[in-house]
GROMACS .gro file of C-alpha atoms in nm:
model
  489
    1MET     CA    1   5.207  -3.238  -1.191
    2TRP     CA    2   5.427  -3.193  -1.486
    3GLN     CA    3   5.519  -3.541  -1.532
    4TYR     CA    4   5.173  -3.617  -1.632
    5LEU     CA    5   5.250  -3.427  -1.938
    6THR     CA    6   5.542  -3.666  -2.063
    7ARG     CA    7   5.404  -4.030  -1.923
    8PRO     CA    8   5.193  -4.295  -2.047
    9THR     CA    9   4.807  -4.233  -2.000
   10ALA     CA   10   4.608  -4.391  -1.728
   11ALA     CA   11   4.404  -4.610  -2.031
   12SER     CA   12   4.804  -4.678  -2.202
   13ARG     CA   13   4.938  -4.786  -1.801
   14ASP     CA   14   4.645  -5.026  -1.726
   15SER     CA   15   4.710  -5.187  -2.052
   16SER     CA   16   4.646  -5.592  -1.955
   17ASP     CA   17   4.988  -5.616  -2.128
   18VAL     CA   18   5.154  -5.434  -1.957
   19SER     CA   19   5.492  -5.511  -2.144
   20GLU     CA   20   5.327  -5.302  -2.414
   21ALA     CA   21   5.287  -5.023  -2.180
   22THR     CA   22   5.670  -4.883  -2.122
   23PRO     CA   23   5.710  -4.569  -2.188
   24SER     CA   24   5.906  -4.602  -2.432
   25SER     CA   25   5.652  -4.802  -2.657
   26THR     CA   26   5.421  -4.499  -2.531
   27SER     CA   27   5.571  -4.198  -2.613
   28ALA     CA   28   5.548  -4.194  -3.021
   29SER     CA   29   5.160  -4.243  -2.887
   30SER     CA   30   5.117  -3.992  -2.644
   31SER     CA   31   4.829  -3.888  -2.608
   32SER     CA   32   4.638  -3.503  -2.657
   33THR     CA   33   4.723  -3.264  -2.325
   34PHE     CA   34   4.385  -3.304  -2.215
   35ALA     CA   35   4.379  -3.715  -2.190
   36ARG     CA   36   4.702  -3.704  -1.978
   37LEU     CA   37   4.517  -3.433  -1.739
   38SER     CA   38   4.227  -3.678  -1.685
   39SER     CA   39   4.491  -3.918  -1.638
   40TYR     CA   40   4.638  -3.673  -1.313
   41VAL     CA   41   4.267  -3.605  -1.199
   42TYR     CA   42   4.140  -3.985  -1.246
   43ASP     CA   43   4.484  -4.129  -1.003
   44LYS     CA   44   4.391  -3.816  -0.767
   45ALA     CA   45   4.034  -3.962  -0.747
   46ALA     CA   46   4.157  -4.332  -0.659
   47ASP     CA   47   4.393  -4.194  -0.418
   48VAL     CA   48   4.021  -4.031  -0.215
   49ALA     CA   49   3.829  -4.379  -0.314
   50PHE     CA   50   4.091  -4.599  -0.124
   51ASP     CA   51   4.242  -4.386   0.179
   52LEU     CA   52   4.555  -4.475   0.026
   53ALA     CA   53   4.777  -4.204  -0.141
   54PRO     CA   54   5.099  -4.343  -0.354
   55VAL     CA   55   5.358  -4.275  -0.135
   56GLU     CA   56   5.728  -4.152  -0.356
   57GLN     CA   57   5.873  -4.496  -0.387
   58SER     CA   58   6.226  -4.607  -0.421
   59LEU     CA   59   6.401  -4.665  -0.778
   60SER     CA   60   6.636  -4.923  -0.556
   61LEU     CA   61   6.391  -5.090  -0.376
   62LEU     CA   62   6.221  -5.159  -0.745
   63ARG     CA   63   6.523  -5.224  -0.864
   64ILE     CA   64   6.634  -5.533  -0.619
   65SER     CA   65   6.248  -5.682  -0.697
   66ALA     CA   66   6.274  -5.666  -1.041
   67VAL     CA   67   6.594  -5.887  -0.995
   68LEU     CA   68   6.387  -6.127  -0.725
   69VAL     CA   69   6.090  -6.156  -0.867
   70GLU     CA   70   6.276  -6.291  -1.239
   71LEU     CA   71   6.491  -6.564  -1.026
   72SER     CA   72   6.132  -6.605  -0.863
   73HIS     CA   73   5.931  -6.688  -1.246
   74LEU     CA   74   6.283  -6.950  -1.317
   75VAL     CA   75   6.231  -7.138  -0.975
   76TYR     CA   76   5.944  -7.300  -1.122
   77VAL     CA   77   6.131  -7.560  -1.397
   78THR     CA   78   6.090  -7.890  -1.328
   79HIS     CA   79   6.420  -7.984  -1.351
   80THR     CA   80   6.788  -7.808  -1.207
   81ALA     CA   81   6.921  -7.899  -1.615
   82ASP     CA   82   6.651  -7.678  -1.732
   83VAL     CA   83   6.826  -7.319  -1.486
   84GLN     CA   84   7.076  -7.125  -1.679
   85GLN     CA   85   7.370  -7.080  -1.550
   86GLN     CA   86   7.388  -6.783  -1.512
   87THR     CA   87   7.107  -6.484  -1.631
   88HIS     CA   88   7.123  -6.117  -1.694
   89VAL     CA   89   6.871  -5.831  -1.609
   90ASP     CA   90   6.844  -5.550  -1.756
   91LEU     CA   91   6.768  -5.209  -1.514
   92PRO     CA   92   6.744  -4.826  -1.573
   93LEU     CA   93   6.948  -4.579  -1.457
   94LEU     CA   94   6.835  -4.262  -1.417
   95GLY     CA   95   6.635  -4.016  -1.600
   96ASN     CA   96   6.682  -4.198  -1.945
   97PHE     CA   97   6.480  -4.498  -2.002
   98SER     CA   98   6.734  -4.633  -2.305
   99ASN     CA   99   6.987  -4.614  -2.059
  100ARG     CA  100   7.039  -4.960  -1.851
  101ARG     CA  101   7.224  -5.164  -1.656
  102SER     CA  102   7.252  -5.621  -1.717
  103VAL     CA  103   7.297  -5.670  -1.411
  104ALA     CA  104   7.413  -6.069  -1.383
  105CYS     CA  105   7.270  -6.358  -1.177
  106LYS     CA  106   7.515  -6.656  -1.149
  107LEU     CA  107   7.307  -7.007  -0.963
  108LEU     CA  108   7.521  -7.132  -0.629
  109HIS     CA  109   7.260  -7.385  -0.574
  110PHE     CA  110   6.973  -7.533  -0.753
  111ARG     CA  111   6.748  -7.800  -0.509
  112GLU     CA  112   6.447  -7.994  -0.697
  113ALA     CA  113   6.092  -8.067  -0.518
  114SER     CA  114   6.167  -8.409  -0.351
  115GLN     CA  115   5.931  -8.680  -0.320
  116ASP     CA  116   6.116  -8.851  -0.052
  117GLN     CA  117   5.862  -8.949   0.192
  118GLN     CA  118   6.079  -8.846   0.491
  119ILE     CA  119   6.088  -8.492   0.389
  120GLN     CA  120   5.717  -8.350   0.515
  121SER     CA  121   5.699  -8.050   0.337
  122PRO     CA  122   5.969  -8.047   0.042
  123GLN     CA  123   5.989  -7.735  -0.169
  124GLN     CA  124   6.193  -7.667  -0.480
  125TYR     CA  125   6.413  -7.364  -0.411
  126GLY     CA  126   6.703  -7.200  -0.599
  127VAL     CA  127   6.985  -6.959  -0.460
  128TRP     CA  128   7.185  -6.672  -0.687
  129GLN     CA  129   7.499  -6.483  -0.652
  130VAL     CA  130   7.373  -6.109  -0.762
  131GLU     CA  131   7.646  -5.843  -0.918
  132GLY     CA  132   7.627  -5.577  -0.669
  133LEU     CA  133   7.307  -5.708  -0.460
  134GLY     CA  134   7.422  -6.024  -0.270
  135LEU     CA  135   7.283  -6.359  -0.244
  136VAL     CA  136   6.920  -6.439  -0.329
  137VAL     CA  137   6.727  -6.805  -0.169
  138ALA     CA  138   6.440  -6.804  -0.412
  139PHE     CA  139   6.190  -7.063  -0.374
  140ARG     CA  140   5.891  -7.145  -0.572
  141GLY     CA  141   5.531  -7.053  -0.609
  142THR     CA  142   5.256  -7.411  -0.533
  143SER     CA  143   5.283  -7.626  -0.901
  144SER     CA  144   5.164  -7.929  -0.725
  145TRP     CA  145   4.953  -8.056  -0.543
  146ASP     CA  146   5.176  -8.168  -0.278
  147ASP     CA  147   5.192  -7.748  -0.266
  148VAL     CA  148   4.777  -7.739  -0.264
  149PHE     CA  149   4.811  -7.909   0.066
  150VAL     CA  150   5.020  -7.730   0.197
  151ASP     CA  151   4.849  -7.432   0.096
  152ILE     CA  152   4.539  -7.509   0.260
  153ASN     CA  153   4.734  -7.608   0.585
  154VAL     CA  154   4.587  -7.326   0.767
  155ARG     CA  155   4.649  -7.502   1.157
  156PRO     CA  156   4.948  -7.211   1.304
  157THR     CA  157   5.241  -7.395   1.470
  158PRO     CA  158   5.500  -7.169   1.798
  159LEU     CA  159   5.727  -6.997   1.669
  160ILE     CA  160   6.029  -7.141   1.823
  161CYS     CA  161   6.363  -6.882   1.929
  162GLU     CA  162   6.653  -7.018   2.106
  163GLU     CA  163   6.468  -6.877   2.467
  164GLY     CA  164   6.153  -7.121   2.375
  165ALA     CA  165   5.816  -7.080   2.235
  166MET     CA  166   5.780  -6.734   2.250
  167ASN     CA  167   5.428  -6.686   2.414
  168GLY     CA  168   5.086  -6.611   2.188
  169THR     CA  169   5.281  -6.606   1.906
  170GLN     CA  170   5.311  -6.835   1.591
  171VAL     CA  171   5.298  -6.934   1.249
  172HIS     CA  172   5.155  -7.081   0.966
  173ALA     CA  173   5.221  -7.498   1.014
  174GLY     CA  174   5.297  -7.506   0.610
  175PHE     CA  175   5.534  -7.307   0.510
  176TRP     CA  176   5.730  -7.357   0.904
  177GLU     CA  177   5.768  -7.718   0.868
  178GLY     CA  178   5.859  -7.693   0.475
  179ALA     CA  179   6.146  -7.422   0.597
  180LYS     CA  180   6.286  -7.557   0.818
  181GLN     CA  181   6.384  -7.839   0.617
  182HIS     CA  182   6.641  -7.616   0.446
  183ILE     CA  183   6.784  -7.453   0.704
  184GLU     CA  184   7.153  -7.591   0.716
  185ASP     CA  185   7.181  -7.633   0.388
  186ILE     CA  186   7.057  -7.239   0.254
  187LYS     CA  187   7.291  -7.204   0.576
  188GLN     CA  188   7.608  -7.429   0.417
  189VAL     CA  189   7.579  -7.197   0.057
  190VAL     CA  190   7.598  -6.876   0.260
  191GLN     CA  191   7.846  -6.995   0.458
  192GLN     CA  192   8.120  -7.095   0.179
  193GLN     CA  193   7.976  -6.763  -0.097
  194ASN     CA  194   8.085  -6.523   0.257
  195SER     CA  195   8.461  -6.752   0.271
  196GLN     CA  196   8.496  -6.729  -0.084
  197ALA     CA  197   8.455  -6.323  -0.102
  198GLY     CA  198   8.590  -6.286   0.181
  199ARG     CA  199   8.348  -6.074   0.375
  200ARG     CA  200   7.970  -6.183   0.422
  201LEU     CA  201   7.741  -6.076   0.180
  202PRO     CA  202   7.396  -5.961   0.201
  203VAL     CA  203   7.103  -6.238   0.204
  204TRP     CA  204   6.749  -6.197   0.027
  205ILE     CA  205   6.461  -6.418   0.044
  206THR     CA  206   6.227  -6.440  -0.202
  207GLY     CA  207   5.958  -6.607  -0.363
  208HIS     CA  208   5.609  -6.592  -0.530
  209SER     CA  209   5.321  -6.742  -0.393
  210LEU     CA  210   5.374  -7.074  -0.172
  211GLY     CA  211   5.687  -6.986  -0.195
  212GLY     CA  212   5.596  -6.612  -0.111
  213GLY     CA  213   5.505  -6.796   0.229
  214TYR     CA  214   5.850  -7.022   0.302
  215ALA     CA  215   6.044  -6.683   0.198
  216ASN     CA  216   5.868  -6.555   0.555
  217CYS     CA  217   5.932  -6.828   0.718
  218MET     CA  218   6.265  -6.870   0.634
  219MET     CA  219   6.334  -6.534   0.719
  220LEU     CA  220   6.124  -6.611   1.093
  221HIS     CA  221   6.320  -6.935   1.129
  222LEU     CA  222   6.711  -6.742   1.076
  223LEU     CA  223   6.575  -6.443   1.290
  224ALA     CA  224   6.488  -6.708   1.601
  225SER     CA  225   6.813  -6.830   1.592
  226LYS     CA  226   7.141  -6.668   1.687
  227ARG     CA  227   7.330  -6.880   1.471
  228THR     CA  228   7.203  -6.857   1.222
  229ALA     CA  229   7.075  -6.468   1.286
  230ASP     CA  230   7.412  -6.433   1.158
  231ILE     CA  231   7.350  -6.515   0.826
  232PHE     CA  232   7.215  -6.128   0.809
  233SER     CA  233   7.433  -5.955   0.934
  234ALA     CA  234   7.534  -5.745   0.609
  235GLY     CA  235   7.181  -5.668   0.538
  236GLY     CA  236   6.941  -5.787   0.304
  237GLY     CA  237   6.585  -5.911   0.405
  238SER     CA  238   6.287  -6.093   0.236
  239VAL     CA  239   6.065  -5.943  -0.070
  240THR     CA  240   5.706  -6.175  -0.196
  241PHE     CA  241   5.480  -6.152  -0.410
  242GLY     CA  242   5.139  -6.258  -0.379
  243ALA     CA  243   5.227  -6.417  -0.116
  244PRO     CA  244   4.959  -6.526   0.229
  245MET     CA  245   5.042  -6.483   0.631
  246VAL     CA  246   5.246  -6.667   0.790
  247LEU     CA  247   5.180  -6.502   1.142
  248TYR     CA  248   4.939  -6.612   1.386
  249SER     CA  249   4.840  -6.454   1.677
  250ARG     CA  250   4.569  -6.336   1.910
  251HIS     CA  251   4.779  -6.074   2.052
  252PRO     CA  252   4.895  -5.870   1.763
  253ALA     CA  253   5.115  -5.608   1.993
  254GLN     CA  254   5.278  -5.819   2.198
  255MET     CA  255   5.350  -6.031   1.883
  256TYR     CA  256   5.474  -5.754   1.697
  257LYS     CA  257   5.707  -5.686   1.982
  258GLN     CA  258   5.892  -5.987   1.990
  259LEU     CA  259   5.979  -6.019   1.668
  260HIS     CA  260   6.083  -5.614   1.617
  261THR     CA  261   6.346  -5.777   1.934
  262LEU     CA  262   6.419  -6.050   1.721
  263GLN     CA  263   6.553  -5.826   1.423
  264ARG     CA  264   6.671  -5.563   1.606
  265ALA     CA  265   6.965  -5.851   1.714
  266ALA     CA  266   7.006  -5.952   1.370
  267GLU     CA  267   7.102  -5.573   1.268
  268GLY     CA  268   7.275  -5.531   1.595
  269ARG     CA  269   7.588  -5.807   1.484
  270GLY     CA  270   7.576  -5.663   1.151
  271ARG     CA  271   7.584  -5.291   1.228
  272LYS     CA  272   7.552  -5.277   0.895
  273ARG     CA  273   7.209  -5.167   0.751
  274LYS     CA  274   6.829  -5.230   0.855
  275LEU     CA  275   6.664  -5.564   0.716
  276GLN     CA  276   6.409  -5.488   0.527
  277CYS     CA  277   6.114  -5.701   0.404
  278HIS     CA  278   5.853  -5.626   0.185
  279ASN     CA  279   5.581  -5.792  -0.042
  280PHE     CA  280   5.387  -5.701  -0.256
  281VAL     CA  281   4.966  -5.732  -0.389
  282ASN     CA  282   4.889  -5.713  -0.702
  283ASN     CA  283   4.528  -5.514  -0.781
  284ALA     CA  284   4.269  -5.854  -0.665
  285ASP     CA  285   4.488  -6.101  -0.586
  286ALA     CA  286   4.328  -6.385  -0.382
  287VAL     CA  287   4.572  -6.550  -0.210
  288PRO     CA  288   4.713  -6.247  -0.016
  289ARG     CA  289   4.392  -6.240   0.072
  290PHE     CA  290   4.280  -6.512   0.190
  291LEU     CA  291   4.413  -6.538   0.519
  292GLY     CA  292   4.353  -6.268   0.789
  293GLY     CA  293   3.970  -6.224   0.716
  294SER     CA  294   3.977  -6.090   0.443
  295LEU     CA  295   3.723  -6.245   0.254
  296ASN     CA  296   3.516  -6.387   0.579
  297ALA     CA  297   3.200  -6.333   0.307
  298VAL     CA  298   3.297  -6.614   0.099
  299HIS     CA  299   3.426  -6.834   0.355
  300GLN     CA  300   3.089  -6.812   0.565
  301ALA     CA  301   2.894  -6.889   0.184
  302VAL     CA  302   3.133  -7.204   0.146
  303GLU     CA  303   3.001  -7.259   0.523
  304ASN     CA  304   2.670  -7.366   0.410
  305TYR     CA  305   2.794  -7.685   0.208
  306ALA     CA  306   3.126  -7.695   0.393
  307PRO     CA  307   3.040  -7.662   0.782
  308SER     CA  308   3.315  -7.788   0.896
  309MET     CA  309   3.550  -7.437   0.717
  310SER     CA  310   3.390  -7.277   1.021
  311ALA     CA  311   3.696  -7.373   1.199
  312VAL     CA  312   3.912  -7.261   0.924
  313ARG     CA  313   3.756  -6.898   0.951
  314GLU     CA  314   3.798  -6.866   1.256
  315THR     CA  315   4.148  -6.969   1.215
  316SER     CA  316   4.230  -6.766   0.951
  317GLN     CA  317   4.116  -6.474   1.106
  318HIS     CA  318   4.432  -6.464   1.370
  319TYR     CA  319   4.676  -6.415   1.059
  320MET     CA  320   4.850  -6.050   1.099
  321PRO     CA  321   5.090  -5.920   0.808
  322PHE     CA  322   5.461  -5.929   0.814
  323GLY     CA  323   5.651  -5.691   0.699
  324GLN     CA  324   5.589  -5.321   0.448
  325TYR     CA  325   5.351  -5.380   0.205
  326HIS     CA  326   5.316  -5.223  -0.083
  327PHE     CA  327   4.988  -5.270  -0.351
  328ILE     CA  328   4.976  -5.248  -0.666
  329HIS     CA  329   4.629  -5.051  -0.755
  330GLY     CA  330   4.621  -4.991  -1.151
  331ALA     CA  331   4.861  -4.767  -1.260
  332GLN     CA  332   5.009  -4.666  -0.862
  333ILE     CA  333   5.156  -4.812  -0.615
  334ARG     CA  334   4.989  -4.702  -0.291
  335THR     CA  335   5.197  -4.837   0.047
  336PRO     CA  336   5.015  -4.734   0.352
  337ASP     CA  337   5.224  -4.500   0.611
  338PRO     CA  338   5.534  -4.708   0.660
  339SER     CA  339   5.608  -4.459   1.005
  340GLY     CA  340   5.442  -4.803   1.134
  341SER     CA  341   5.615  -5.096   1.042
  342ASP     CA  342   5.940  -5.202   1.089
  343GLU     CA  343   6.099  -4.914   1.073
  344ALA     CA  344   5.931  -4.735   1.397
  345GLY     CA  345   5.952  -4.803   1.751
  346SER     CA  346   5.642  -4.882   1.987
  347PRO     CA  347   5.506  -5.254   1.956
  348SER     CA  348   5.155  -5.035   1.962
  349SER     CA  349   5.239  -4.873   1.562
  350HIS     CA  350   5.341  -5.248   1.487
  351ALA     CA  351   4.981  -5.378   1.583
  352GLU     CA  352   4.848  -5.019   1.387
  353TYR     CA  353   5.013  -5.060   1.104
  354ALA     CA  354   4.895  -5.404   1.062
  355GLU     CA  355   4.558  -5.265   1.072
  356ARG     CA  356   4.597  -5.136   0.790
  357VAL     CA  357   4.766  -5.395   0.593
  358ARG     CA  358   4.447  -5.583   0.682
  359HIS     CA  359   4.168  -5.321   0.555
  360GLN     CA  360   4.345  -5.263   0.240
  361LEU     CA  361   4.289  -5.615   0.223
  362ASP     CA  362   3.983  -5.643   0.264
  363ALA     CA  363   3.729  -5.808  -0.019
  364ARG     CA  364   3.506  -5.489   0.023
  365HIS     CA  365   3.828  -5.355  -0.175
  366LEU     CA  366   3.761  -5.504  -0.476
  367PRO     CA  367   3.469  -5.325  -0.647
  368LYS     CA  368   3.717  -5.018  -0.607
  369ILE     CA  369   4.013  -5.220  -0.777
  370ALA     CA  370   3.768  -5.351  -1.046
  371TRP     CA  371   3.660  -4.959  -1.137
  372LEU     CA  372   4.027  -4.837  -1.091
  373THR     CA  373   4.129  -5.136  -1.400
  374GLY     CA  374   3.814  -5.122  -1.603
  375GLY     CA  375   3.743  -5.488  -1.452
  376ARG     CA  376   4.039  -5.589  -1.621
  377THR     CA  377   4.107  -5.779  -1.322
  378GLY     CA  378   4.052  -6.048  -1.104
  379GLY     CA  379   4.153  -6.275  -0.777
  380LEU     CA  380   4.343  -6.538  -1.032
  381MET     CA  381   4.439  -6.365  -1.325
  382ASP     CA  382   4.629  -6.169  -1.137
  383HIS     CA  383   4.796  -6.345  -0.893
  384LYS     CA  384   5.022  -6.531  -1.201
  385MET     CA  385   5.368  -6.482  -1.219
  386LEU     CA  386   5.372  -6.327  -1.546
  387ALA     CA  387   5.114  -6.094  -1.395
  388TYR     CA  388   5.423  -5.896  -1.075
  389GLN     CA  389   5.665  -5.910  -1.347
  390GLN     CA  390   5.499  -5.710  -1.602
  391ARG     CA  391   5.376  -5.440  -1.286
  392ILE     CA  392   5.690  -5.400  -1.137
  393ARG     CA  393   5.912  -5.385  -1.463
  394HIS     CA  394   5.635  -5.137  -1.538
  395HIS     CA  395   5.639  -4.950  -1.249
  396MET     CA  396   6.025  -4.933  -1.157
  397ASP     CA  397   6.069  -4.835  -1.558
  398GLN     CA  398   5.805  -4.545  -1.485
  399LEU     CA  399   5.969  -4.408  -1.215
  400ALA     CA  400   6.261  -4.394  -1.357
  401MET     CA  401   6.201  -4.225  -1.650
  402ASP     CA  402   6.041  -3.976  -1.400
  403HIS     CA  403   6.333  -3.878  -1.216
  404PRO     CA  404   6.583  -3.680  -1.407
  405LYS     CA  405   6.922  -3.744  -1.290
  406ASN     CA  406   6.970  -3.408  -1.168
  407HIS     CA  407   6.752  -3.406  -0.906
  408PHE     CA  408   6.988  -3.683  -0.719
  409SER     CA  409   7.244  -3.670  -0.468
  410GLN     CA  410   7.626  -3.744  -0.712
  411THR     CA  411   7.621  -4.107  -0.556
  412LEU     CA  412   7.348  -4.195  -0.816
  413GLN     CA  413   7.470  -3.988  -1.146
  414PRO     CA  414   7.441  -4.307  -1.408
  415GLU     CA  415   7.799  -4.330  -1.477
  416ASN     CA  416   7.886  -4.374  -1.115
  417GLU     CA  417   7.547  -4.697  -1.127
  418ASP     CA  418   7.739  -4.819  -1.406
  419GLN     CA  419   8.101  -4.794  -1.251
  420ASP     CA  420   7.977  -4.969  -0.946
  421PRO     CA  421   7.617  -5.185  -0.936
  422ALA     CA  422   7.585  -5.216  -0.586
  423LYS     CA  423   7.463  -4.812  -0.593
  424LEU     CA  424   7.188  -4.988  -0.800
  425PHE     CA  425   7.040  -5.123  -0.513
  426ASP     CA  426   7.147  -4.864  -0.274
  427ILE     CA  427   6.824  -4.806  -0.088
  428ALA     CA  428   7.000  -4.591   0.196
  429ALA     CA  429   7.132  -4.312  -0.071
  430ASP     CA  430   6.791  -4.327  -0.258
  431ALA     CA  431   6.671  -3.954  -0.339
  432HIS     CA  432   6.350  -3.865  -0.408
  433GLN     CA  433   6.201  -3.589  -0.658
  434ALA     CA  434   6.117  -3.309  -0.454
  435ALA     CA  435   5.685  -3.327  -0.487
  436PRO     CA  436   5.510  -3.151  -0.790
  437VAL     CA  437   5.315  -2.905  -0.721
  438HIS     CA  438   4.951  -2.917  -0.773
  439ALA     CA  439   4.723  -2.745  -0.903
  440ALA     CA  440   4.468  -2.716  -0.697
  441LEU     CA  441   4.142  -2.696  -0.953
  442LEU     CA  442   4.258  -2.994  -1.099
  443ASP     CA  443   4.293  -3.147  -0.682
  444GLY     CA  444   3.917  -3.003  -0.607
  445VAL     CA  445   3.813  -3.216  -0.892
  446ALA     CA  446   3.970  -3.545  -0.815
  447HIS     CA  447   3.851  -3.550  -0.429
  448LYS     CA  448   3.493  -3.519  -0.561
  449LEU     CA  449   3.488  -3.803  -0.755
  450GLY     CA  450   3.726  -3.979  -0.560
  451SER     CA  451   3.510  -3.943  -0.272
  452ALA     CA  452   3.175  -3.965  -0.475
  453GLY     CA  453   3.280  -4.348  -0.599
  454LYS     CA  454   3.396  -4.409  -0.240
  455ALA     CA  455   3.061  -4.395  -0.106
  456ALA     CA  456   2.930  -4.511  -0.416
  457LEU     CA  457   3.142  -4.831  -0.381
  458SER     CA  458   3.189  -4.873  -0.043
  459GLU     CA  459   2.729  -4.834   0.003
  460TRP     CA  460   2.637  -5.010  -0.327
  461ALA     CA  461   2.895  -5.283  -0.422
  462PRO     CA  462   2.822  -5.477  -0.075
  463GLN     CA  463   2.494  -5.474  -0.078
  464VAL     CA  464   2.521  -5.583  -0.446
  465GLY     CA  465   2.746  -5.816  -0.412
  466THR     CA  466   2.543  -5.973  -0.075
  467ALA     CA  467   2.200  -6.030  -0.285
  468ALA     CA  468   2.452  -6.156  -0.618
  469MET     CA  469   2.587  -6.408  -0.328
  470ALA     CA  470   2.218  -6.497  -0.205
  471ALA     CA  471   2.129  -6.600  -0.507
  472ALA     CA  472   2.383  -6.804  -0.568
  473SER     CA  473   2.330  -6.991  -0.255
  474ASN     CA  474   1.932  -7.069  -0.299
  475ARG     CA  475   2.053  -7.155  -0.730
  476TRP     CA  476   2.288  -7.379  -0.550
  477SER     CA  477   2.028  -7.539  -0.247
  478SER     CA  478   1.773  -7.572  -0.532
  479TYR     CA  479   2.014  -7.762  -0.729
  480TRP     CA  480   2.071  -8.010  -0.461
  481GLN     CA  481   1.686  -8.057  -0.350
  482LYS     CA  482   1.619  -8.123  -0.751
  483ALA     CA  483   1.912  -8.426  -0.788
  484PRO     CA  484   1.755  -8.648  -0.566
  485THR     CA  485   1.415  -8.652  -0.777
  486ASN     CA  486   1.626  -8.658  -1.084
  487SER     CA  487   1.833  -8.976  -1.018
  488SER     CA  488   1.602  -9.150  -0.898
  489ALA     CA  489   1.332  -9.100  -1.183
   0.00000   0.00000   0.00000
């Protein structure tokens, strides 16, 4: 609990302008001890309400994510000439917010979105070499009507690997076909950089929104063939922000068993590190919830006026998550127990983990998120690129400040990080601070508050939402019944 006496309060940490809610700007105007203890109780109550306590986060993962989210933003430019050949991202070192390391990102290759009719799903992307991290491929998110058509193409298509179609495992057709257009170009850039470096470099694939869908499908494409899976022989993986689901299956356990085999085969070729697959979801962001059955109530309401949407709803229910998920809920990042993620063993554990993720994405959690953020949330507002940039950076800076350097191993001391930038991103070497001793009394109060909030939001919010949807439906129907009379008059 000690860290709550030296950190921003919940109100300041949940400010709509997260860039101003950093430790450096809030420490000078810190609230009273009572306010900070209230912040502790508030966070603990939220843990109970969500059935998902925050886990110890990896500072290295947040540093990687901070770099990748910046590059995902840069790839939104209109023309190649608008992209700087070299950019820098400042990352915090341990235990001192003012002690930072600037990491250089050099642009190697940039492909503008093409209007060539022979390319079915053109997509803009860039490739950077990041100091200490490796190569980063960043795909642009939705920015044109062509991109919108890719987004809404929810029709699944078989996932093809070298042995043929994976039985029962399918992927989002729009993202899959689009990603296939760029495999050879990306492979050529990676091989060229490996040759110049005299060794294999880790490869990370990233993107925001539609770009995240492309990133996950590109990773699946590369893993599906021995010829391209070698790209990951030095490690890396994918990190997405606000991305829709891309995997489709009516038999999840079988699908995850097949994917587990592909991933372990790729890791075995390099014998280096496990591949990392991470997805960030900011508050009430609607895009990651569009597929997977999370918005069934919305889909059903639309069907009243567009019956063809019933097929979309039926298809969307069978989309499944890929990789590990991190939910940004107010002032915390909450991650379902990773024991059932790609790091676990049995196919059933993968399927169980996927169901936990789908449960957290369910629209019934949206009222809880609105409560947790004081109403400063919204599906489109939370989906903005800027929102992800601010949130990731805020949590990274906070974690660096909350973990004094004497809690870390010698390999992660600030002076070593400064000399070797690769140490900044070394997830395997990340050590965590011992869990603070929580006050039993405060925990008890928080548990009761959270339980009450959970019951209220679970029981009342759906009823209020249903009533509001019915009222809106009645007004809509009434409008269309009156419309012919008005027009004839």
